[in-house]
Tab-separated table of C-alpha atoms in Angstrom:
chain	number	residue	atom	x	y	z
P	1	LEU	CA	91.484	120.408	89.415
P	2	ASP	CA	90.847	122.112	97.334
P	3	GLY	CA	90.828	122.924	98.792
P	4	HIS	CA	88.457	124.142	99.715
P	5	GLY	CA	83.556	129.630	110.529
P	6	ARG	CA	85.055	127.720	113.263
P	7	HIS	CA	88.547	126.555	112.567
P	8	GLN	CA	89.145	122.799	112.490
P	9	PRO	CA	92.366	121.036	111.822
P	10	ASP	CA	91.542	118.635	109.003
P	11	HIS	CA	89.192	117.768	106.146
P	12	ALA	CA	88.863	114.914	103.695
P	13	GLY	CA	90.319	115.233	100.355
P	14	ALA	CA	90.680	112.658	97.731
P	15	ALA	CA	87.179	111.763	96.792
P	16	PRO	CA	83.903	112.212	98.490
P	17	VAL	CA	82.975	109.073	100.319
P	18	ARG	CA	80.037	107.259	101.646
P	19	GLY	CA	77.197	108.449	103.719
P	20	ARG	CA	76.268	111.676	105.443
P	21	ARG	CA	76.290	112.277	109.074
P	22	ALA	CA	73.254	111.091	111.025
P	23	GLY	CA	70.507	113.656	110.956
P	24	GLY	CA	71.703	115.028	107.654
P	25	ARG	CA	73.136	118.222	109.071
P	26	PRO	CA	75.227	119.927	106.383
P	27	ARG	CA	78.967	119.854	106.642
P	28	LEU	CA	80.197	122.674	104.462
P	29	GLY	CA	83.706	124.006	104.127
P	30	LEU	CA	85.516	124.075	107.443
P	31	ARG	CA	82.617	125.475	109.454
P	32	ASP	CA	81.768	122.112	110.963
P	33	ARG	CA	84.340	121.185	113.570
P	34	ARG	CA	84.427	117.636	112.222
P	35	LEU	CA	85.863	118.774	108.892
P	36	ARG	CA	89.417	118.533	109.883
P	37	ASP	CA	91.254	116.847	107.054
P	38	GLY	CA	90.748	116.140	103.485
P	39	GLY	CA	92.284	115.099	100.277
P	40	GLY	CA	93.047	117.131	97.267
P	41	ALA	CA	95.032	117.606	94.215
P	42	ALA	CA	96.761	120.323	92.425
P	43	GLY	CA	96.205	120.363	88.726
P	44	GLU	CA	98.233	120.660	85.611
P	45	ALA	CA	99.328	123.749	83.865
P	46	ASP	CA	99.466	123.736	80.080
P	47	GLY	CA	100.665	125.665	77.132
P	48	ASP	CA	97.368	127.375	76.663
P	49	ASP	CA	97.443	129.003	80.036
P	50	GLY	CA	95.748	127.572	82.474
P	51	ASP	CA	92.489	122.110	85.591
P	52	ARG	CA	92.463	118.583	92.671
P	53	PRO	CA	90.852	115.954	93.551
P	54	ALA	CA	89.592	118.150	96.916
P	55	GLY	CA	88.492	115.846	99.343
P	56	GLU	CA	91.420	114.894	97.311
P	57	ARG	CA	93.016	117.411	95.139
P	58	CYS	CA	94.558	116.425	91.909
P	59	GLY	CA	96.372	118.586	89.576
P	60	ASP	CA	97.776	118.227	86.189
P	61	ARG	CA	98.958	120.371	83.418
P	62	GLU	CA	97.643	120.504	79.893
P	63	LYS	CA	99.453	123.235	78.048
P	64	ASP	CA	98.568	126.564	79.641
P	65	GLN	CA	95.774	125.060	81.666
P	66	VAL	CA	95.735	124.231	85.340
P	67	GLY	CA	93.146	122.897	87.710
P	68	VAL	CA	92.154	121.868	91.195
P	69	GLU	CA	89.446	119.485	92.327
P	70	ALA	CA	87.937	118.654	95.676
P	71	GLY	CA	85.724	115.989	97.096
P	72	ALA	CA	84.085	114.607	100.213
P	73	ASP	CA	83.155	117.293	102.739
P	74	GLU	CA	85.004	119.986	100.973
P	75	GLY	CA	83.148	121.091	97.862
P	76	ARG	CA	84.768	124.480	97.987
P	77	VAL	CA	88.471	124.133	98.694
P	78	PRO	CA	89.297	126.964	101.105
P	79	GLY	CA	92.951	127.094	100.097
P	80	GLY	CA	92.606	126.001	96.487
P	81	ALA	CA	93.881	128.433	93.869
P	82	ALA	CA	94.959	128.356	90.233
P	83	ARG	CA	96.338	130.939	87.823
P	84	ALA	CA	96.641	130.396	84.077
P	85	GLY	CA	100.229	130.076	82.962
P	86	VAL	CA	101.459	129.890	86.572
P	87	GLY	CA	100.149	126.839	88.407
P	88	ALA	CA	97.636	125.306	90.800
P	89	ILE	CA	97.734	124.968	94.582
P	90	ALA	CA	95.606	122.970	97.007
P	91	THR	CA	95.843	123.169	100.786
P	92	GLN	CA	93.830	121.209	103.316
P	93	SER	CA	93.945	119.620	106.775
P	94	SER	CA	93.717	122.684	108.997
P	95	ALA	CA	94.129	124.636	105.787
P	96	ASN	CA	96.185	127.792	105.741
P	97	ILE	CA	94.185	129.662	103.112
P	98	THR	CA	97.003	132.141	102.520
P	99	TYR	CA	99.013	129.367	100.862
P	100	GLY	CA	96.995	129.742	97.647
P	101	PRO	CA	97.597	133.398	96.733
P	102	ARG	CA	101.040	133.546	98.329
P	103	GLY	CA	102.130	130.357	96.623
P	104	LEU	CA	100.963	131.520	93.201
P	105	ASP	CA	102.912	134.747	93.630
P	106	LEU	CA	106.034	132.753	94.517
P	107	LEU	CA	105.606	130.559	91.431
P	108	ALA	CA	105.024	133.609	89.233
P	109	ASN	CA	108.260	135.108	90.543
P	110	GLY	CA	110.309	132.049	89.631
P	111	SER	CA	110.195	129.690	92.621
P	112	THR	CA	109.855	125.978	91.887
P	113	PRO	CA	107.025	123.999	93.544
P	114	GLU	CA	109.500	122.439	95.999
P	115	GLN	CA	110.891	125.845	96.907
P	116	THR	CA	107.369	127.216	97.254
P	117	VAL	CA	106.344	124.415	99.628
P	118	ARG	CA	109.424	125.119	101.760
P	119	LEU	CA	108.887	128.882	101.806
P	120	LEU	CA	105.227	128.525	102.752
P	121	THR	CA	105.715	125.957	105.505
P	122	GLU	CA	109.054	126.857	107.137
P	123	THR	CA	107.634	129.872	108.995
P	124	ASP	CA	104.199	128.345	109.636
P	125	GLU	CA	103.885	127.070	113.210
P	126	GLY	CA	100.919	124.932	112.145
P	127	ARG	CA	102.771	123.162	109.321
P	128	ASP	CA	102.635	119.754	111.055
P	129	SER	CA	98.839	119.796	110.722
P	130	ARG	CA	98.762	121.062	107.132
P	131	GLN	CA	98.638	119.422	103.743
P	132	LEU	CA	99.653	121.108	100.532
P	133	GLY	CA	99.998	120.223	96.849
P	134	ILE	CA	101.438	122.354	94.041
P	135	VAL	CA	101.858	121.945	90.273
P	136	ASP	CA	103.401	124.677	88.159
P	137	ALA	CA	102.941	125.573	84.492
P	138	GLN	CA	106.019	123.535	83.572
P	139	GLY	CA	104.551	120.382	85.077
P	140	ARG	CA	106.798	120.330	88.146
P	141	ALA	CA	104.992	119.185	91.304
P	142	ALA	CA	105.501	119.013	95.063
P	143	SER	CA	103.442	118.119	98.143
P	144	HIS	CA	103.630	118.376	101.921
P	145	THR	CA	101.815	116.205	104.481
P	146	GLY	CA	102.370	117.247	108.099
P	147	ALA	CA	103.112	114.602	110.712
P	148	LYS	CA	99.958	115.533	112.663
P	149	CYS	CA	97.460	115.216	109.796
P	150	ASN	CA	94.683	112.780	110.662
P	151	ALA	CA	95.196	109.246	109.360
P	152	TRP	CA	95.200	108.015	106.797
P	153	ALA	CA	97.137	110.906	105.340
P	154	GLY	CA	99.665	111.027	102.545
P	155	HIS	CA	100.401	112.115	98.994
P	156	ILE	CA	101.732	111.070	95.602
P	157	VAL	CA	103.795	113.376	93.398
P	158	ARG	CA	104.512	112.629	89.748
P	159	PRO	CA	105.340	114.725	86.687
P	160	ASN	CA	102.420	117.088	85.943
P	161	PHE	CA	100.290	116.272	88.983
P	162	ALA	CA	100.070	115.836	92.743
P	163	VAL	CA	97.385	114.130	94.793
P	164	GLN	CA	97.039	114.219	98.564
P	165	GLY	CA	94.453	113.409	101.185
P	166	ASN	CA	93.789	112.820	104.852
P	167	ILE	CA	91.151	111.029	106.905
P	168	LEU	CA	91.069	108.588	104.012
P	169	ALA	CA	90.237	104.889	103.997
P	170	GLY	CA	93.891	104.183	103.247
P	171	GLU	CA	96.776	104.623	100.859
P	172	ALA	CA	94.772	102.784	98.187
P	173	VAL	CA	92.652	105.937	97.756
P	174	VAL	CA	95.469	108.168	96.523
P	175	LYS	CA	97.022	105.328	94.518
P	176	ALA	CA	93.734	104.741	92.721
P	177	MET	CA	93.348	108.438	92.014
P	178	ALA	CA	96.830	108.738	90.540
P	179	ALA	CA	96.339	105.664	88.364
P	180	ALA	CA	92.924	106.808	87.149
P	181	TYR	CA	94.213	110.264	86.358
P	182	GLU	CA	97.024	108.864	84.220
P	183	LYS	CA	94.792	106.291	82.501
P	184	ALA	CA	92.103	108.874	81.680
P	185	GLN	CA	94.569	110.844	79.591
P	186	SER	CA	94.570	108.109	76.946
P	187	ALA	CA	90.827	108.500	76.269
P	188	GLU	CA	90.287	110.084	72.868
P	189	GLY	CA	88.865	113.599	73.048
P	190	SER	CA	89.336	113.848	76.809
P	191	GLN	CA	90.689	116.901	78.612
P	192	LEU	CA	92.076	117.949	81.971
P	193	ALA	CA	88.652	118.282	83.599
P	194	ASP	CA	87.781	114.714	82.585
P	195	TRP	CA	91.025	113.369	84.066
P	196	LEU	CA	90.440	115.139	87.358
P	197	VAL	CA	86.873	113.886	87.688
P	198	ALA	CA	88.010	110.360	86.822
P	199	ALA	CA	90.458	110.582	89.731
P	200	LEU	CA	87.673	111.604	92.126
P	201	HIS	CA	85.531	108.627	91.109
P	202	ALA	CA	88.475	106.259	91.515
P	203	GLY	CA	89.293	107.565	94.987
P	204	GLU	CA	85.720	107.141	96.099
P	205	GLY	CA	85.773	103.599	94.754
P	206	GLN	CA	88.519	102.778	97.239
P	207	GLY	CA	86.636	104.183	100.225
P	208	GLY	CA	87.480	107.870	99.896
P	209	ASP	CA	86.925	109.934	103.031
P	210	THR	CA	86.076	107.736	106.000
P	211	ARG	CA	83.515	110.275	107.277
P	212	GLY	CA	81.247	110.060	104.262
P	213	ARG	CA	80.533	112.153	101.205
P	214	GLN	CA	78.714	115.416	100.704
P	215	SER	CA	80.323	117.791	98.222
P	216	SER	CA	82.637	117.997	95.251
P	217	ALA	CA	84.216	120.753	93.165
P	218	LEU	CA	86.272	121.365	90.038
P	219	LEU	CA	88.229	124.442	88.937
P	220	VAL	CA	90.109	124.719	85.641
P	221	VAL	CA	91.761	127.911	84.472
P	222	ARG	CA	92.996	128.768	81.001
P	223	ASP	CA	94.202	132.001	79.448
P	224	LYS	CA	91.079	133.854	78.235
P	225	GLY	CA	89.145	130.630	78.739
P	226	GLY	CA	86.300	132.152	80.767
P	227	TYR	CA	82.900	133.427	79.684
P	228	GLY	CA	83.265	136.088	77.037
P	229	ARG	CA	87.018	135.376	76.908
P	230	VAL	CA	87.564	138.081	79.534
P	231	SER	CA	88.882	135.896	82.355
P	232	ASP	CA	90.877	132.680	82.797
P	233	ARG	CA	88.145	130.860	84.781
P	234	PHE	CA	87.399	128.157	82.208
P	235	ILE	CA	85.526	125.681	84.435
P	236	ASP	CA	84.303	126.480	87.950
P	237	LEU	CA	81.797	123.886	89.156
P	238	ARG	CA	80.733	123.075	92.700
P	239	VAL	CA	78.319	120.646	94.335
P	240	ASP	CA	77.769	121.809	97.902
P	241	ASP	CA	75.344	119.197	99.223
P	242	HIS	CA	74.320	116.044	97.344
P	243	PRO	CA	73.958	112.323	98.184
P	244	ASP	CA	76.265	111.435	95.268
P	245	PRO	CA	78.379	114.556	94.666
P	246	ASN	CA	80.865	113.071	92.198
P	247	VAL	CA	78.118	111.843	89.915
P	248	GLU	CA	76.466	115.256	90.110
P	249	LEU	CA	79.780	116.964	89.347
P	250	SER	CA	80.196	114.752	86.279
P	251	ARG	CA	76.703	115.725	85.128
P	252	LEU	CA	77.460	119.432	85.535
P	253	LEU	CA	80.685	119.042	83.570
P	254	GLU	CA	78.801	117.518	80.639
P	255	ILE	CA	76.300	120.394	80.761
P	256	HIS	CA	79.208	122.847	80.716
P	257	LYS	CA	80.549	121.187	77.569
P	258	ARG	CA	77.181	121.619	75.866
P	259	PHE	CA	76.787	125.243	76.948
P	260	TYR	CA	80.273	126.264	75.837
P	261	PRO	CA	81.189	123.938	72.949
P	262	SER	CA	83.586	126.397	71.297
P	263	LEU	CA	85.655	126.731	74.482
P	264	HIS	CA	85.944	122.972	74.796
P	265	ARG	CA	86.811	122.510	71.127
P	266	SER	CA	89.641	125.027	71.352
P	267	ARG	CA	91.333	123.484	74.373
P	268	PRO	CA	95.138	123.495	74.556
P	269	THR	CA	97.295	120.618	73.405
P	270	ARG	CA	100.007	118.934	75.440
């Protein structure tokens, strides 16, 4: 479904990875100067309005549903944003947190994801250190990885989703995430949130963020999909500090399904 103090240039994105820093000092958001890059994904937007990997951010669209997810050191994606019926945006690696709200406004006013990436980055002097992924409600996607993002850094863009990351173990991380995301869609009864979490697990399986793992997050929006049907915040889960954050995120997602069965039963169709 990012991405998610003292400003540092990068933070890890695709999936949380192994081990915490010696001494166990928390590394939350971008407050720790070591959190410079990350991976993330922008989600999908579906017909129902509204779930990236952060660490890696993945995005995909299920009719009217969009999402962003984050992993590694970035449980709360500072620049991650999603709006039902519009799209999802993830920004990381010296994140420019204005990309989220500004980008959603551009999409809402008719810009394509590629146009939005260009408009956001062309006047940004820090664009060479930024990473950005966008998916709109029509399933169009685009990403940007600046030349100065910490290695390994890169992205994959395909119809309905984008995945990007930096400070990763290698290109295999984003490739595994993309493949897992696509494969998860064939599982009977699965939904956007399940596909995004599957991508996080796959990225971690390939080494994820080379600095270790600590946090993970998932955001899925859907028109009137929130509590009491008064907002579009369908799923908003975050693990800030845990030895195995992806597993904990998966557990929280299953609890969410049990707490709100009617919302999950009435999910949009592709």
